[in-house]
Coordinates of C-alpha atoms in Angstrom, one line a residue:
X1 CA -20.4 -9.3 -27.4
X2 CA -20.5 -11.2 -24.0
X3 CA -19.8 -10.0 -20.5
X4 CA -17.2 -12.7 -20.1
X5 CA -15.2 -11.2 -23.0
X6 CA -15.3 -7.8 -21.3
X7 CA -14.3 -9.4 -18.0
X8 CA -11.3 -11.1 -19.6
X9 CA -10.2 -8.0 -21.5
X10 CA -10.3 -5.9 -18.3
X11 CA -8.4 -8.6 -16.4
X12 CA -5.7 -8.8 -19.0
X13 CA -5.2 -5.0 -18.9
X14 CA -5.1 -4.9 -15.1
X15 CA -2.7 -7.9 -14.8
X16 CA -0.6 -7.0 -17.8
X17 CA -0.7 -10.5 -19.4
X18 CA -3.0 -13.4 -20.4
X19 CA -1.4 -15.9 -18.0
X20 CA -1.9 -13.8 -14.9
X21 CA -5.4 -12.8 -16.0
X22 CA -6.2 -16.5 -16.4
X23 CA -4.9 -17.3 -12.9
X24 CA -7.0 -14.5 -11.5
X25 CA -10.2 -15.7 -13.2
X26 CA -9.4 -19.4 -12.8
X27 CA -9.5 -19.8 -16.6
X28 CA -6.8 -21.3 -18.8
X29 CA -4.5 -18.8 -20.7
X30 CA -5.7 -20.1 -24.1
X31 CA -9.3 -19.5 -23.1
X32 CA -8.6 -15.9 -22.1
X33 CA -6.7 -15.3 -25.3
X34 CA -9.4 -16.8 -27.5
X35 CA -12.2 -14.7 -25.8
X36 CA -10.3 -11.5 -26.1
X37 CA -9.4 -12.2 -29.7
X38 CA -13.1 -12.8 -30.4
X39 CA -14.0 -9.5 -28.8
X40 CA -11.4 -7.7 -31.0
X41 CA -12.9 -9.4 -34.1
X42 CA -16.4 -8.3 -33.2
X43 CA -15.3 -4.7 -32.6
X44 CA -13.1 -4.6 -35.6
X45 CA -10.3 -3.1 -33.5
X46 CA -7.1 -4.3 -31.9
X47 CA -7.5 -3.7 -28.2
X48 CA -4.2 -5.0 -26.9
X49 CA -0.6 -4.6 -27.8
X50 CA 1.1 -8.0 -27.3
X51 CA 4.5 -7.1 -28.6
X52 CA 6.2 -6.3 -25.3
X53 CA 6.9 -8.3 -22.2
X54 CA 3.8 -6.8 -20.7
X55 CA 0.5 -6.7 -22.5
X56 CA -0.8 -3.1 -22.7
X57 CA -4.0 -1.6 -24.2
X58 CA -3.8 0.1 -27.6
X59 CA -5.4 3.6 -28.1
X60 CA -8.6 1.9 -29.0
X61 CA -8.3 -0.4 -26.0
X62 CA -7.9 2.5 -23.6
X63 CA -11.0 4.1 -25.0
X64 CA -13.0 0.8 -24.6
X65 CA -11.6 0.0 -21.1
X66 CA -13.7 2.6 -19.2
X67 CA -16.9 1.4 -20.9
X68 CA -16.0 -2.3 -20.2
X69 CA -15.5 -1.5 -16.5
X70 CA -18.7 0.4 -16.3
X71 CA -20.7 -2.4 -17.9
X72 CA -19.2 -5.0 -15.5
X73 CA -19.9 -2.7 -12.6
X74 CA -23.5 -2.2 -13.6
X75 CA -24.1 -5.9 -13.9
X76 CA -22.4 -6.4 -10.5
X77 CA -24.6 -3.7 -9.0
X78 CA -27.8 -5.4 -10.3
X79 CA -26.7 -8.7 -8.7
X80 CA -25.7 -7.1 -5.4
X81 CA -29.0 -5.2 -5.2
X82 CA -31.0 -8.4 -5.7
X83 CA -29.0 -10.2 -3.1
X84 CA -29.5 -7.4 -0.6
X85 CA -33.2 -8.2 -0.7
X86 CA -32.5 -11.8 0.1
X87 CA -30.4 -10.8 3.1
X88 CA -27.4 -12.7 1.8
X89 CA -24.2 -10.6 1.6
X90 CA -22.0 -11.5 -1.4
X91 CA -19.6 -9.7 -3.7
X92 CA -15.9 -8.9 -3.9
X93 CA -13.9 -6.4 -1.9
X94 CA -10.5 -5.2 -3.1
X95 CA -8.4 -4.2 -0.2
X96 CA -4.9 -2.7 -0.6
X97 CA -2.3 -2.8 2.1
X98 CA 1.1 -1.2 2.6
X99 CA 3.7 -3.9 3.0
X100 CA 3.7 -5.3 6.5
X101 CA 0.3 -4.0 7.4
X102 CA -1.3 -7.4 7.4
X103 CA 1.2 -8.7 10.0
X104 CA 1.1 -5.7 12.3
X105 CA -1.2 -5.1 15.3
X106 CA -1.3 -1.4 16.3
X107 CA -3.2 -0.3 19.4
X108 CA -5.6 -3.2 18.9
X109 CA -6.1 -2.6 15.1
X110 CA -5.5 -6.0 13.6
X111 CA -6.3 -6.3 9.9
X112 CA -6.1 -10.1 9.8
X113 CA -8.4 -10.5 12.9
X114 CA -11.0 -8.2 11.4
X115 CA -10.9 -9.9 8.0
X116 CA -11.2 -13.3 9.7
X117 CA -14.2 -12.3 11.8
X118 CA -15.8 -10.7 8.7
X119 CA -15.3 -13.9 6.7
X120 CA -16.9 -16.0 9.4
X121 CA -20.0 -13.8 9.3
X122 CA -20.1 -13.4 5.5
X123 CA -18.5 -16.4 3.8
X124 CA -20.0 -15.4 0.5
X125 CA -17.8 -12.3 0.2
X126 CA -14.5 -12.7 -1.7
X127 CA -11.7 -10.4 -0.3
X128 CA -8.9 -9.7 -2.7
X129 CA -5.7 -8.4 -0.9
X130 CA -2.8 -6.7 -2.6
X131 CA 0.3 -4.8 -1.6
X132 CA 1.6 -1.6 -3.2
X133 CA 2.9 1.8 -2.5
X134 CA 0.6 4.3 -0.9
X135 CA 0.7 6.7 -3.9
X136 CA -0.4 4.0 -6.3
X137 CA -3.1 2.7 -3.9
X138 CA -4.6 6.1 -3.4
X139 CA -4.8 6.5 -7.2
X140 CA -6.4 3.1 -7.5
X141 CA -9.0 4.1 -4.9
X142 CA -10.0 7.1 -7.0
X143 CA -10.2 4.9 -10.2
X144 CA -12.4 2.4 -8.4
X145 CA -9.9 -0.4 -8.7
X146 CA -9.6 -0.6 -4.9
X147 CA -12.5 -0.4 -2.5
X148 CA -10.4 0.2 0.6
X149 CA -6.7 0.6 1.4
X150 CA -4.4 0.9 4.4
X151 CA -1.8 3.5 3.3
X152 CA 1.0 5.7 4.6
X153 CA 0.3 9.4 4.5
X154 CA 2.9 12.0 3.5
X155 CA 0.7 15.1 3.8
X156 CA -2.9 16.0 3.3
X157 CA -5.2 13.4 1.8
X158 CA -6.0 13.8 -1.9
X159 CA -9.5 15.2 -2.9
X160 CA -12.1 12.5 -3.0
X161 CA -10.4 10.3 -0.4
X162 CA -11.3 10.1 3.3
X163 CA -9.0 8.6 5.9
X164 CA -8.9 7.4 9.5
X165 CA -5.4 7.4 11.0
X166 CA -4.5 4.1 12.7
X167 CA -0.9 4.8 13.4
X168 CA 0.8 8.1 14.2
X169 CA 4.4 7.5 15.3
X170 CA 7.6 9.7 15.3
X171 CA 10.3 8.6 12.9
X172 CA 13.6 7.5 14.2
X173 CA 17.1 6.8 12.8
X174 CA 18.1 3.2 13.5
X175 CA 21.9 2.9 13.5
X176 CA 24.5 0.5 14.8
X177 CA 25.6 1.3 18.3
X178 CA 29.1 2.2 17.1
X179 CA 27.9 4.8 14.7
X180 CA 29.1 8.4 15.3
X181 CA 25.5 9.6 15.4
X182 CA 25.0 7.7 18.7
X183 CA 27.9 9.6 20.4
X184 CA 26.7 12.9 19.0
X185 CA 23.1 12.4 20.1
X186 CA 21.6 14.7 22.8
X187 CA 19.0 13.1 25.0
X188 CA 18.6 10.3 22.5
X189 CA 17.9 12.6 19.6
X190 CA 19.6 14.0 16.5
X191 CA 18.7 16.9 14.3
X192 CA 17.5 16.1 10.8
X193 CA 20.6 18.0 9.5
X194 CA 22.8 15.2 10.9
X195 CA 21.5 13.0 8.1
X196 CA 22.9 15.3 5.4
X197 CA 25.3 13.3 3.3
X198 CA 24.8 10.1 5.2
X199 CA 23.9 6.8 3.5
X200 CA 20.2 6.4 4.3
X201 CA 18.0 3.3 4.1
X202 CA 14.3 4.0 3.4
X203 CA 11.0 2.8 2.1
X204 CA 10.6 3.3 -1.7
X205 CA 9.3 6.2 -3.6
X206 CA 5.5 6.4 -3.4
X207 CA 5.3 5.5 0.2
X208 CA 4.1 7.9 2.9
X209 CA 7.3 7.6 5.0
X210 CA 9.5 8.3 2.0
X211 CA 7.4 11.3 1.1
X212 CA 7.7 12.7 4.7
X213 CA 11.5 12.2 4.6
X214 CA 12.0 13.8 1.1
X215 CA 9.8 16.8 1.9
X216 CA 11.5 17.4 5.3
X217 CA 15.0 17.2 3.8
X218 CA 14.0 19.5 0.9
X219 CA 12.7 22.1 3.4
X220 CA 16.0 21.7 5.3
X221 CA 18.0 22.5 2.2
X222 CA 19.4 19.2 1.1
X223 CA 18.4 16.0 -0.8
X224 CA 18.5 12.8 1.2
X225 CA 21.1 10.3 0.0
X226 CA 19.1 7.0 -0.1
X227 CA 21.5 4.1 -0.9
X228 CA 19.1 1.3 -0.1
X229 CA 15.3 0.8 -0.4
X230 CA 13.1 -1.9 0.9
X231 CA 9.4 -2.4 1.2
X232 CA 9.2 -3.3 4.9
X233 CA 10.7 -1.5 8.0
X234 CA 12.0 -4.8 9.4
X235 CA 14.2 -5.2 6.3
X236 CA 15.4 -1.6 6.6
X237 CA 16.6 -2.3 10.1
X238 CA 18.4 -5.5 9.1
X239 CA 20.3 -3.5 6.5
X240 CA 21.2 -0.9 9.1
X241 CA 22.4 -3.6 11.5
X242 CA 24.7 -4.8 8.7
X243 CA 26.3 -1.3 8.7
X244 CA 25.0 -0.2 5.3
X245 CA 23.5 3.1 6.5
X246 CA 21.0 4.8 8.7
X247 CA 17.4 3.3 8.5
X248 CA 14.6 5.8 8.8
X249 CA 11.6 4.0 10.3
X250 CA 8.6 4.6 12.6
X251 CA 9.4 4.4 16.3
X252 CA 8.5 0.9 17.6
X253 CA 8.4 -0.6 14.1
X254 CA 12.2 -1.2 14.1
X255 CA 13.1 -4.7 15.2
X256 CA 16.1 -5.0 17.4
X257 CA 16.6 -1.3 17.9
X258 CA 15.8 0.4 21.2
X259 CA 15.7 4.1 22.1
X260 CA 18.7 5.4 23.9
X261 CA 18.1 6.3 27.5
X262 CA 17.9 10.1 28.3
X263 CA 21.4 11.5 28.3
X264 CA 23.0 8.4 26.8
X265 CA 23.7 10.2 23.6
X266 CA 26.7 11.9 25.1
X267 CA 28.2 8.6 26.4
X268 CA 31.2 7.6 24.3
X269 CA 30.9 4.0 25.5
X270 CA 28.7 2.7 22.7
X271 CA 28.7 -0.8 24.3
X272 CA 26.1 0.4 26.8
X273 CA 22.4 0.9 26.0
X274 CA 22.7 -0.6 22.5
X275 CA 19.4 -2.4 22.4
X276 CA 19.6 -5.8 20.9
X277 CA 23.3 -6.3 21.6
X278 CA 26.6 -4.5 22.4
X279 CA 29.3 -2.9 20.4
X280 CA 28.9 -3.2 16.6
X281 CA 26.2 -5.9 17.1
X282 CA 23.7 -3.5 18.7
X283 CA 21.3 -1.1 17.2
X284 CA 20.1 2.3 18.6
X285 CA 16.9 4.1 17.7
X286 CA 17.6 7.9 17.7
X287 CA 14.7 10.4 17.6
X288 CA 14.9 12.7 14.7
X289 CA 14.4 16.3 15.8
X290 CA 14.6 19.8 14.5
X291 CA 12.1 19.1 12.9
X292 CA 10.5 16.0 14.4
X293 CA 9.2 13.7 11.7
X294 CA 6.0 11.6 12.0
X295 CA 4.9 8.6 10.1
X296 CA 1.2 8.1 9.7
X297 CA -0.7 5.0 8.5
X298 CA -4.4 5.3 7.7
X299 CA -7.4 3.4 6.5
X300 CA -8.6 5.1 3.3
X301 CA -11.7 5.0 1.2
X302 CA -13.4 7.1 -1.4
X303 CA -15.3 10.0 0.2
X304 CA -18.5 9.0 -1.5
X305 CA -18.1 5.5 0.0
X306 CA -17.5 2.1 -1.5
X307 CA -20.1 1.2 -4.1
X308 CA -20.9 -2.3 -2.9
X309 CA -22.7 -3.3 0.3
X310 CA -19.9 -5.9 1.1
X311 CA -17.2 -3.2 0.9
X312 CA -19.3 -0.8 3.0
X313 CA -19.9 -3.4 5.6
X314 CA -16.2 -4.2 5.8
X315 CA -15.3 -0.5 6.0
X316 CA -17.5 -0.2 9.0
X317 CA -15.9 -3.2 10.7
X318 CA -12.4 -1.9 10.0
X319 CA -13.3 1.6 11.2
X320 CA -14.7 0.3 14.4
X321 CA -11.5 -1.6 15.0
X322 CA -9.2 1.3 14.3
X323 CA -8.0 3.5 17.2
X324 CA -7.4 6.6 15.2
X325 CA -9.1 9.7 14.0
X326 CA -10.1 11.3 10.7
X327 CA -7.2 12.7 8.7
X328 CA -7.2 16.2 7.3

């Protein structure tokens, strides 16, 4: 049994197929397939189910997987420890991001700028970026598949995860200027109950913002009617501008929507104060009140800290560049 075989097996499971595993490892698909097949012959067990569109581990494969990951982690730990004595920082850091986080700059917190500066100082460190829902990334952190993540928070952080909030903004309802909600708004705000029965546009299940919306609506006694989902707030706002519903987004994250001036909610002339345009072409961002909803984005890591020196170093750089505070 060789370490390369274990590495290929783990990659196939995590990527769900031989082709994607080969691309990740910079190895041809036949090479990955041959090495995994050799591992199965040596163990005398079929480790992967190849019958579906996505390759999945068999019962034996699931049992072997944790040991394979532990063996690879142990070898990586030996290598990193030796390199620490030479003063050369190397390794691989897996960083998960909520969609849009890489392109956003919040109160000076710029993920891309931090990563660029870190790479200039430590060119031997490989940084693997991925995007996913917050729920799945928090689970991946606890499993050790991610070292760090920028996630949306719907409530308290799960046990074993520590967070530093980098964005804490009220949620708003972005609607066309000719929507009845605009005329009904008071001081630029609408109660959450005003969204009952309305077609809503929201981030998908598993995101922090969606969790905040679902929980608040349940406490108010109704289920939100989400007709459209998208992974980025900018797309949500574009759908709202098309008249497809009410987009629930963080204040300031909505493109082309501007808050109504105080008192403008009672103005029946929707051509005024419509933000990016007038009449049906404009958008308004209405504060959601009674209760007010808040969207929080946070830098997250395992409470016991990332295992590798490269990930620990990057965590320190990200935390020093983040404006927020520890999350509960």
